[in-house]
CSV table of C-alpha atoms in Angstrom, one decimal:
chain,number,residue,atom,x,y,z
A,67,UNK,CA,10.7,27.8,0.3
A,68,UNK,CA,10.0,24.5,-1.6
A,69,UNK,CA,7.8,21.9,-1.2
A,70,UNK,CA,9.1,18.3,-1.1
A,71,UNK,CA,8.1,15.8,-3.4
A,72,UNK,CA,6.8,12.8,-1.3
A,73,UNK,CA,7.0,8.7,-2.2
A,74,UNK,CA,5.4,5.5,-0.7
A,75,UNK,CA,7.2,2.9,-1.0
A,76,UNK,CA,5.8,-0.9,-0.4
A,77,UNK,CA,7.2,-4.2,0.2
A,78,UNK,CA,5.8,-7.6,1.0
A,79,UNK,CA,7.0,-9.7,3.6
A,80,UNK,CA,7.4,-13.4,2.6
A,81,UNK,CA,7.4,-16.6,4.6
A,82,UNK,CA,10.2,-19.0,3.7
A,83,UNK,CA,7.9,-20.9,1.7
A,84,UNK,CA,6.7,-17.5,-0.3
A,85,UNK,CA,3.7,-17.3,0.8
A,86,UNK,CA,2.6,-13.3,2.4
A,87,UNK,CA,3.5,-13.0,6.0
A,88,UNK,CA,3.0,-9.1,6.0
A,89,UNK,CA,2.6,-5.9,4.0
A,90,UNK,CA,4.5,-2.9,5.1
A,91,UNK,CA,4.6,0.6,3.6
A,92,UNK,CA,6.9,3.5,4.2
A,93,UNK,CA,6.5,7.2,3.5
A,94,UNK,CA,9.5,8.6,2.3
A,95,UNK,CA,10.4,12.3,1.4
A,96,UNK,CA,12.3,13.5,-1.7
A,97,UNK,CA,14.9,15.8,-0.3
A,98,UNK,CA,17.0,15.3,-3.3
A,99,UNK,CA,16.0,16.9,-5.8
A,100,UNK,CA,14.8,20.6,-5.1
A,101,UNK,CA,16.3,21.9,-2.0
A,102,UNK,CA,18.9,24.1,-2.0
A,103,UNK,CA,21.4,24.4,1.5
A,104,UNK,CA,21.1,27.7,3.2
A,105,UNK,CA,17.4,28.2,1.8
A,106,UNK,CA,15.3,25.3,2.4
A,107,UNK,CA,17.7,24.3,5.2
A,108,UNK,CA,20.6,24.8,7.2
A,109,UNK,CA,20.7,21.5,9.2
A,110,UNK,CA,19.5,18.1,9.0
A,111,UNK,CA,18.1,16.5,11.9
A,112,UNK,CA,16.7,13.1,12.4
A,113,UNK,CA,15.6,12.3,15.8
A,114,UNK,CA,15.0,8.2,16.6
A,115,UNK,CA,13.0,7.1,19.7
A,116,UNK,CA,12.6,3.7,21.1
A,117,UNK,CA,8.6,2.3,20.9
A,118,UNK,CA,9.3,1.8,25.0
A,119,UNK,CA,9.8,5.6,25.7
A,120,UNK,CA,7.1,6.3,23.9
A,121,UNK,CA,5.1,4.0,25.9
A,122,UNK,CA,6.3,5.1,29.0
A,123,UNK,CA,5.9,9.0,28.3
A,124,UNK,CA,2.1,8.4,27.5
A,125,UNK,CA,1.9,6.7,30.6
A,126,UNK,CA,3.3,8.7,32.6
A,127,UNK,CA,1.2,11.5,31.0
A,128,UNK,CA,-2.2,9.5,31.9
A,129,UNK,CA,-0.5,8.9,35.3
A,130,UNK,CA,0.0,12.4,36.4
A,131,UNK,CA,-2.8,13.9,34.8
A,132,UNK,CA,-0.5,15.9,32.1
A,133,UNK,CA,-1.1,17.4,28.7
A,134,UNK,CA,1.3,16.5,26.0
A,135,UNK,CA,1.8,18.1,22.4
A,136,UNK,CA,3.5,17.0,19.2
């Protein structure tokens, strides 16, 4: 198994008068280049969750005295 080669990639925000509004940065992996189907994978999967769901599971978690893993 290989593995992946990892990037940051940054970008500035500007205000319409060019002035900095915000930094943001992004990790980003290099799947691209070195993996091979059927070795280093056999699906790709990219779950998306809303901010509000996570909000409400960690509250809910706190609420009824729960224990939650990544």
């Amino acid at each position: 198994m290989n593995v992946i080669d990892s990037i940051w990639a940054f970008k500035l925000k500007r205000f319409p008068d060019g002035m900095v509004k915000k930094f943001k940065a992004r990790f980003c992996a290099r799947g691209d280049q070195e993996q091979l189907e059927g070795v280093d994978f056999f699906e790709t999967y990219a779950p998306v969750v809303q901010w509000t769901t996570v909000r409400l599971m960690l509250i809910l978690e706190i609420l009824l005295q729960l224990k939650s893993k990544q």
